[in-house]
Amino acid sequence: MSLPPLVEPAESLSVDEVRRYSRHLIIPDVAMSGQKRLKNAKVLVVGAGGLGSPALLYLAAAGVGTLGIVEFDTVDESNLQRQVIHGQSDIGRPKAESARDSIREINPYVNVVIHNVALSNDNVLQIFEQYDLIVDGTDNFATRYMVNDAAVLLHKPYVWGSIYRFDGQASVFWADHGPCYRCLYPEPPPPGMVPSCAEGGVLGVLCASIGSIQVTEAIKLLTGVGEPLLGNLMVYDALEMSYRKIRVRKDPQCAICGENPTVTGLIDYEDFCGAVSDEAAAAAVGSTITPLELKEWIDAGKSIDLIDVREPAEWEIVQIPGARLVPKGEILSGDALAGLAQDRQLVLYCKSGVRSAEALAAVKAAGFKDAVHVQGGVVSWVRQVDPSLPIY
Ligand code: ZN
């Protein structure tokens, strides 16, 4: 299925612009009218991170006239392995400003609009309204569902991508002409089931593989060239170096774009997706200690069994002294329960406190009533107790 161009052509290109875009202009399918459409286009990129970095760079180079950036975070050293729009000297700067400076260096004809805010129900519709097309580079489910719902409510198309370790996915969602994200994924995964990239890692160059698919789809939609990924999910496996296209149909039962929608406006997305499961949240109440409290227990010689519930690769990077490794999966499956100390205080920790809360719920259910977990995990331990250790 092909779609008409999303954007009307701009009146003209300057002599400088003709020189700059000459390799586009001599492609018959793009030509002068396609490039003028790009010049007239307003594209919003949500997130200037892993996917947003290559997306912004190539959208800018391609000559998209107006590029919006939604991003409130600052550049961190651990971003540079994949967020190639930022550089060493940008560490500590707002990502949106760093991205704008890189774009200006690549293409001074792009009008960059910075939205230095966290996308929320209060601003998402007003921001999206100003653009023809959204490119979603978010990394969490709450924002993903919010982006989808806002796009459906405003009848706008968007290009979605996601990345994890060696695997990537991309698609185009546009409820007016095909499925939306909720047609593909009606429910978010249970909290704690799907690790984020911060927990599970991502091969840096995977961002370029998926980000470039997103930009390709954006250009096709804006100019009306080719067949968009609408109604198809692209699944990329970097280890096998395979791309698979899977058909996605519009779901008549879809909560927002189906025949009898139950979602007719924005909802509470944090609540819908949940940072931790209800069981984990309940288990953590009254059973959470701070890193400083743990330090006091260790210094006082309290008898504790300190369990690190992360994965072996994370354990290799940094540990709390005196801990031993029992990955969360072995606790949830029950395999590791027999090996936990019965006669000592059980203390669980992970990277940030989410996985340890899940494990805490499991050990409490198995009878370890006094077990506790460490708020903020090993990252907070490093920040509050021993800043000489690395964090990741
Ligand atoms: Zn839908």
JSON list of C-alpha atoms in Angstrom, two decimals, residues 123-271:
[
{"chain": "A", "resi": 123, "resn": "ASN", "atom": "CA", "xyz": [2.09, 18.80, 27.06]},
{"chain": "A", "resi": 124, "resn": "VAL", "atom": "CA", "xyz": [2.10, 15.87, 24.61]},
{"chain": "A", "resi": 125, "resn": "LEU", "atom": "CA", "xyz": [-0.91, 16.97, 22.54]},
{"chain": "A", "resi": 126, "resn": "GLN", "atom": "CA", "xyz": [0.19, 20.62, 22.27]},
{"chain": "A", "resi": 127, "resn": "ILE", "atom": "CA", "xyz": [3.68, 19.54, 21.19]},
{"chain": "A", "resi": 128, "resn": "PHE", "atom": "CA", "xyz": [2.58, 16.85, 18.71]},
{"chain": "A", "resi": 129, "resn": "GLU", "atom": "CA", "xyz": [0.04, 19.22, 17.12]},
{"chain": "A", "resi": 130, "resn": "GLN", "atom": "CA", "xyz": [2.85, 21.35, 15.71]},
{"chain": "A", "resi": 131, "resn": "TYR", "atom": "CA", "xyz": [4.32, 18.52, 13.57]},
{"chain": "A", "resi": 132, "resn": "ASP", "atom": "CA", "xyz": [3.47, 16.45, 10.50]},
{"chain": "A", "resi": 133, "resn": "LEU", "atom": "CA", "xyz": [5.17, 13.29, 11.72]},
{"chain": "A", "resi": 134, "resn": "ILE", "atom": "CA", "xyz": [6.57, 11.87, 14.96]},
{"chain": "A", "resi": 135, "resn": "VAL", "atom": "CA", "xyz": [9.67, 9.69, 15.26]},
{"chain": "A", "resi": 136, "resn": "ASP", "atom": "CA", "xyz": [9.53, 7.76, 18.53]},
{"chain": "A", "resi": 137, "resn": "GLY", "atom": "CA", "xyz": [12.91, 7.06, 20.10]},
{"chain": "A", "resi": 138, "resn": "THR", "atom": "CA", "xyz": [11.72, 6.48, 23.66]},
{"chain": "A", "resi": 139, "resn": "ASP", "atom": "CA", "xyz": [12.97, 3.61, 25.78]},
{"chain": "A", "resi": 140, "resn": "ASN", "atom": "CA", "xyz": [10.14, 3.02, 28.24]},
{"chain": "A", "resi": 141, "resn": "PHE", "atom": "CA", "xyz": [6.66, 1.60, 27.92]},
{"chain": "A", "resi": 142, "resn": "ALA", "atom": "CA", "xyz": [4.80, 4.41, 29.68]},
{"chain": "A", "resi": 143, "resn": "THR", "atom": "CA", "xyz": [6.04, 7.00, 27.16]},
{"chain": "A", "resi": 144, "resn": "ARG", "atom": "CA", "xyz": [5.54, 4.61, 24.24]},
{"chain": "A", "resi": 145, "resn": "TYR", "atom": "CA", "xyz": [1.85, 4.15, 25.00]},
{"chain": "A", "resi": 146, "resn": "MET", "atom": "CA", "xyz": [1.47, 7.89, 25.57]},
{"chain": "A", "resi": 147, "resn": "VAL", "atom": "CA", "xyz": [3.11, 8.63, 22.19]},
{"chain": "A", "resi": 148, "resn": "ASN", "atom": "CA", "xyz": [0.81, 6.12, 20.49]},
{"chain": "A", "resi": 149, "resn": "ASP", "atom": "CA", "xyz": [-2.36, 7.41, 22.08]},
{"chain": "A", "resi": 150, "resn": "ALA", "atom": "CA", "xyz": [-1.52, 11.06, 21.41]},
{"chain": "A", "resi": 151, "resn": "ALA", "atom": "CA", "xyz": [-0.78, 10.24, 17.77]},
{"chain": "A", "resi": 152, "resn": "VAL", "atom": "CA", "xyz": [-4.06, 8.32, 17.41]},
{"chain": "A", "resi": 153, "resn": "LEU", "atom": "CA", "xyz": [-6.05, 11.14, 19.04]},
{"chain": "A", "resi": 154, "resn": "LEU", "atom": "CA", "xyz": [-4.45, 13.72, 16.73]},
{"chain": "A", "resi": 155, "resn": "HIS", "atom": "CA", "xyz": [-4.72, 11.46, 13.62]},
{"chain": "A", "resi": 156, "resn": "LYS", "atom": "CA", "xyz": [-0.95, 11.66, 13.07]},
{"chain": "A", "resi": 157, "resn": "PRO", "atom": "CA", "xyz": [1.41, 8.98, 11.77]},
{"chain": "A", "resi": 158, "resn": "TYR", "atom": "CA", "xyz": [4.51, 8.00, 13.67]},
{"chain": "A", "resi": 159, "resn": "VAL", "atom": "CA", "xyz": [7.57, 5.87, 13.16]},
{"chain": "A", "resi": 160, "resn": "TRP", "atom": "CA", "xyz": [8.38, 3.59, 16.06]},
{"chain": "A", "resi": 161, "resn": "GLY", "atom": "CA", "xyz": [11.58, 1.73, 16.90]},
{"chain": "A", "resi": 162, "resn": "SER", "atom": "CA", "xyz": [12.91, -0.33, 19.77]},
{"chain": "A", "resi": 163, "resn": "ILE", "atom": "CA", "xyz": [16.28, -1.86, 20.58]},
{"chain": "A", "resi": 164, "resn": "TYR", "atom": "CA", "xyz": [17.63, -4.42, 23.02]},
{"chain": "A", "resi": 165, "resn": "ARG", "atom": "CA", "xyz": [21.08, -6.08, 23.02]},
{"chain": "A", "resi": 166, "resn": "PHE", "atom": "CA", "xyz": [21.31, -7.43, 19.42]},
{"chain": "A", "resi": 167, "resn": "ASP", "atom": "CA", "xyz": [17.61, -7.19, 18.53]},
{"chain": "A", "resi": 168, "resn": "GLY", "atom": "CA", "xyz": [15.65, -4.34, 17.02]},
{"chain": "A", "resi": 169, "resn": "GLN", "atom": "CA", "xyz": [12.12, -3.66, 15.81]},
{"chain": "A", "resi": 170, "resn": "ALA", "atom": "CA", "xyz": [10.59, -0.88, 13.77]},
{"chain": "A", "resi": 171, "resn": "SER", "atom": "CA", "xyz": [7.22, -0.03, 12.31]},
{"chain": "A", "resi": 172, "resn": "VAL", "atom": "CA", "xyz": [4.95, 2.80, 11.17]},
{"chain": "A", "resi": 173, "resn": "PHE", "atom": "CA", "xyz": [1.71, 3.29, 13.08]},
{"chain": "A", "resi": 174, "resn": "TRP", "atom": "CA", "xyz": [-1.16, 5.39, 11.79]},
{"chain": "A", "resi": 175, "resn": "ALA", "atom": "CA", "xyz": [-4.61, 4.48, 13.05]},
{"chain": "A", "resi": 176, "resn": "ASP", "atom": "CA", "xyz": [-6.34, 6.39, 10.23]},
{"chain": "A", "resi": 177, "resn": "HIS", "atom": "CA", "xyz": [-4.78, 4.09, 7.61]},
{"chain": "A", "resi": 178, "resn": "GLY", "atom": "CA", "xyz": [-3.70, 0.97, 9.51]},
{"chain": "A", "resi": 179, "resn": "PRO", "atom": "CA", "xyz": [-2.80, -0.47, 12.90]},
{"chain": "A", "resi": 180, "resn": "CYS", "atom": "CA", "xyz": [-1.54, 1.43, 15.93]},
{"chain": "A", "resi": 181, "resn": "TYR", "atom": "CA", "xyz": [0.97, 0.31, 18.57]},
{"chain": "A", "resi": 182, "resn": "ARG", "atom": "CA", "xyz": [-1.83, -1.02, 20.78]},
{"chain": "A", "resi": 183, "resn": "CYS", "atom": "CA", "xyz": [-3.05, -3.23, 17.90]},
{"chain": "A", "resi": 184, "resn": "LEU", "atom": "CA", "xyz": [0.40, -4.90, 18.00]},
{"chain": "A", "resi": 185, "resn": "TYR", "atom": "CA", "xyz": [0.96, -4.75, 21.78]},
{"chain": "A", "resi": 186, "resn": "PRO", "atom": "CA", "xyz": [-2.42, -4.35, 23.54]},
{"chain": "A", "resi": 187, "resn": "GLU", "atom": "CA", "xyz": [-0.86, -4.61, 27.01]},
{"chain": "A", "resi": 188, "resn": "PRO", "atom": "CA", "xyz": [2.52, -3.57, 28.36]},
{"chain": "A", "resi": 189, "resn": "PRO", "atom": "CA", "xyz": [4.64, -6.48, 29.64]},
{"chain": "A", "resi": 190, "resn": "PRO", "atom": "CA", "xyz": [4.32, -7.16, 33.38]},
{"chain": "A", "resi": 191, "resn": "PRO", "atom": "CA", "xyz": [6.66, -4.89, 35.36]},
{"chain": "A", "resi": 192, "resn": "GLY", "atom": "CA", "xyz": [10.07, -6.45, 35.87]},
{"chain": "A", "resi": 193, "resn": "MET", "atom": "CA", "xyz": [9.63, -8.91, 32.98]},
{"chain": "A", "resi": 194, "resn": "VAL", "atom": "CA", "xyz": [11.37, -6.91, 30.27]},
{"chain": "A", "resi": 195, "resn": "PRO", "atom": "CA", "xyz": [14.69, -5.35, 31.24]},
{"chain": "A", "resi": 196, "resn": "SER", "atom": "CA", "xyz": [15.41, -1.86, 29.92]},
{"chain": "A", "resi": 197, "resn": "CYS", "atom": "CA", "xyz": [18.52, -1.12, 27.89]},
{"chain": "A", "resi": 198, "resn": "ALA", "atom": "CA", "xyz": [20.03, 0.33, 31.08]},
{"chain": "A", "resi": 199, "resn": "GLU", "atom": "CA", "xyz": [19.54, -3.08, 32.71]},
{"chain": "A", "resi": 200, "resn": "GLY", "atom": "CA", "xyz": [20.05, -5.41, 29.77]},
{"chain": "A", "resi": 201, "resn": "GLY", "atom": "CA", "xyz": [22.43, -3.47, 27.56]},
{"chain": "A", "resi": 202, "resn": "VAL", "atom": "CA", "xyz": [22.36, -2.60, 23.88]},
{"chain": "A", "resi": 203, "resn": "LEU", "atom": "CA", "xyz": [24.92, -2.93, 21.11]},
{"chain": "A", "resi": 204, "resn": "GLY", "atom": "CA", "xyz": [25.63, 0.69, 20.23]},
{"chain": "A", "resi": 205, "resn": "VAL", "atom": "CA", "xyz": [25.53, 0.28, 16.47]},
{"chain": "A", "resi": 206, "resn": "LEU", "atom": "CA", "xyz": [22.08, -1.34, 16.70]},
{"chain": "A", "resi": 207, "resn": "CYS", "atom": "CA", "xyz": [20.76, 2.20, 17.23]},
{"chain": "A", "resi": 208, "resn": "ALA", "atom": "CA", "xyz": [22.03, 3.13, 13.76]},
{"chain": "A", "resi": 209, "resn": "SER", "atom": "CA", "xyz": [20.43, 0.04, 12.18]},
{"chain": "A", "resi": 210, "resn": "ILE", "atom": "CA", "xyz": [17.00, 0.80, 13.62]},
{"chain": "A", "resi": 211, "resn": "GLY", "atom": "CA", "xyz": [17.32, 4.61, 13.57]},
{"chain": "A", "resi": 212, "resn": "SER", "atom": "CA", "xyz": [18.14, 4.49, 9.86]},
{"chain": "A", "resi": 213, "resn": "ILE", "atom": "CA", "xyz": [15.01, 2.40, 9.19]},
{"chain": "A", "resi": 214, "resn": "GLN", "atom": "CA", "xyz": [13.00, 5.04, 11.05]},
{"chain": "A", "resi": 215, "resn": "VAL", "atom": "CA", "xyz": [14.48, 7.87, 8.98]},
{"chain": "A", "resi": 216, "resn": "THR", "atom": "CA", "xyz": [13.94, 5.95, 5.74]},
{"chain": "A", "resi": 217, "resn": "GLU", "atom": "CA", "xyz": [10.28, 5.47, 6.65]},
{"chain": "A", "resi": 218, "resn": "ALA", "atom": "CA", "xyz": [9.94, 9.12, 7.66]},
{"chain": "A", "resi": 219, "resn": "ILE", "atom": "CA", "xyz": [11.31, 10.32, 4.32]},
{"chain": "A", "resi": 220, "resn": "LYS", "atom": "CA", "xyz": [9.03, 7.92, 2.42]},
{"chain": "A", "resi": 221, "resn": "LEU", "atom": "CA", "xyz": [5.96, 9.15, 4.31]},
{"chain": "A", "resi": 222, "resn": "LEU", "atom": "CA", "xyz": [6.84, 12.84, 3.91]},
{"chain": "A", "resi": 223, "resn": "THR", "atom": "CA", "xyz": [7.47, 12.55, 0.18]},
{"chain": "A", "resi": 224, "resn": "GLY", "atom": "CA", "xyz": [4.94, 9.81, -0.64]},
{"chain": "A", "resi": 225, "resn": "VAL", "atom": "CA", "xyz": [7.61, 7.55, -2.13]},
{"chain": "A", "resi": 226, "resn": "GLY", "atom": "CA", "xyz": [7.51, 3.74, -1.95]},
{"chain": "A", "resi": 227, "resn": "GLU", "atom": "CA", "xyz": [5.57, 1.51, 0.41]},
{"chain": "A", "resi": 228, "resn": "PRO", "atom": "CA", "xyz": [5.64, 2.47, 4.09]},
{"chain": "A", "resi": 229, "resn": "LEU", "atom": "CA", "xyz": [6.08, -0.12, 6.86]},
{"chain": "A", "resi": 230, "resn": "LEU", "atom": "CA", "xyz": [2.51, 0.64, 7.94]},
{"chain": "A", "resi": 231, "resn": "GLY", "atom": "CA", "xyz": [0.89, -2.73, 8.68]},
{"chain": "A", "resi": 232, "resn": "ASN", "atom": "CA", "xyz": [4.26, -4.46, 8.93]},
{"chain": "A", "resi": 233, "resn": "LEU", "atom": "CA", "xyz": [6.71, -5.00, 11.76]},
{"chain": "A", "resi": 234, "resn": "MET", "atom": "CA", "xyz": [10.39, -5.12, 10.82]},
{"chain": "A", "resi": 235, "resn": "VAL", "atom": "CA", "xyz": [12.36, -7.44, 13.11]},
{"chain": "A", "resi": 236, "resn": "TYR", "atom": "CA", "xyz": [16.14, -7.21, 12.94]},
{"chain": "A", "resi": 237, "resn": "ASP", "atom": "CA", "xyz": [18.55, -9.76, 14.44]},
{"chain": "A", "resi": 238, "resn": "ALA", "atom": "CA", "xyz": [22.12, -8.47, 14.35]},
{"chain": "A", "resi": 239, "resn": "LEU", "atom": "CA", "xyz": [23.66, -11.82, 15.38]},
{"chain": "A", "resi": 240, "resn": "GLU", "atom": "CA", "xyz": [22.05, -13.64, 12.44]},
{"chain": "A", "resi": 241, "resn": "MET", "atom": "CA", "xyz": [22.11, -10.47, 10.32]},
{"chain": "A", "resi": 242, "resn": "SER", "atom": "CA", "xyz": [18.51, -11.08, 9.34]},
{"chain": "A", "resi": 243, "resn": "TYR", "atom": "CA", "xyz": [15.56, -8.79, 8.68]},
{"chain": "A", "resi": 244, "resn": "ARG", "atom": "CA", "xyz": [12.08, -10.28, 8.88]},
{"chain": "A", "resi": 245, "resn": "LYS", "atom": "CA", "xyz": [8.87, -8.49, 7.96]},
{"chain": "A", "resi": 246, "resn": "ILE", "atom": "CA", "xyz": [5.81, -9.58, 9.93]},
{"chain": "A", "resi": 247, "resn": "ARG", "atom": "CA", "xyz": [2.29, -8.56, 8.94]},
{"chain": "A", "resi": 248, "resn": "VAL", "atom": "CA", "xyz": [0.45, -6.51, 11.61]},
{"chain": "A", "resi": 249, "resn": "ARG", "atom": "CA", "xyz": [-3.29, -6.13, 11.22]},
{"chain": "A", "resi": 250, "resn": "LYS", "atom": "CA", "xyz": [-5.53, -3.49, 12.68]},
{"chain": "A", "resi": 251, "resn": "ASP", "atom": "CA", "xyz": [-7.24, -5.05, 15.71]},
{"chain": "A", "resi": 252, "resn": "PRO", "atom": "CA", "xyz": [-11.02, -4.46, 15.71]},
{"chain": "A", "resi": 253, "resn": "GLN", "atom": "CA", "xyz": [-10.84, -4.94, 19.51]},
{"chain": "A", "resi": 254, "resn": "CYS", "atom": "CA", "xyz": [-8.05, -2.34, 19.90]},
{"chain": "A", "resi": 255, "resn": "ALA", "atom": "CA", "xyz": [-8.64, -0.24, 23.02]},
{"chain": "A", "resi": 256, "resn": "ILE", "atom": "CA", "xyz": [-8.05, 3.05, 21.19]},
{"chain": "A", "resi": 257, "resn": "CYS", "atom": "CA", "xyz": [-8.47, 2.54, 17.44]},
{"chain": "A", "resi": 258, "resn": "GLY", "atom": "CA", "xyz": [-10.89, -0.41, 17.44]},
{"chain": "A", "resi": 259, "resn": "GLU", "atom": "CA", "xyz": [-14.61, -0.46, 16.78]},
{"chain": "A", "resi": 260, "resn": "ASN", "atom": "CA", "xyz": [-15.61, 0.20, 20.39]},
{"chain": "A", "resi": 261, "resn": "PRO", "atom": "CA", "xyz": [-12.71, 2.11, 21.91]},
{"chain": "A", "resi": 262, "resn": "THR", "atom": "CA", "xyz": [-12.42, 2.16, 25.71]},
{"chain": "A", "resi": 263, "resn": "VAL", "atom": "CA", "xyz": [-9.56, 4.66, 25.65]},
{"chain": "A", "resi": 264, "resn": "THR", "atom": "CA", "xyz": [-10.94, 7.98, 24.41]},
{"chain": "A", "resi": 265, "resn": "GLY", "atom": "CA", "xyz": [-8.34, 10.32, 25.89]},
{"chain": "A", "resi": 266, "resn": "LEU", "atom": "CA", "xyz": [-4.95, 10.19, 27.56]},
{"chain": "A", "resi": 267, "resn": "ILE", "atom": "CA", "xyz": [-4.72, 7.84, 30.57]},
{"chain": "A", "resi": 268, "resn": "ASP", "atom": "CA", "xyz": [-2.36, 7.42, 33.55]},
{"chain": "A", "resi": 269, "resn": "TYR", "atom": "CA", "xyz": [0.54, 5.73, 31.74]},
{"chain": "A", "resi": 270, "resn": "GLU", "atom": "CA", "xyz": [2.76, 5.19, 34.79]},
{"chain": "A", "resi": 271, "resn": "ASP", "atom": "CA", "xyz": [-0.12, 3.35, 36.40]}
]
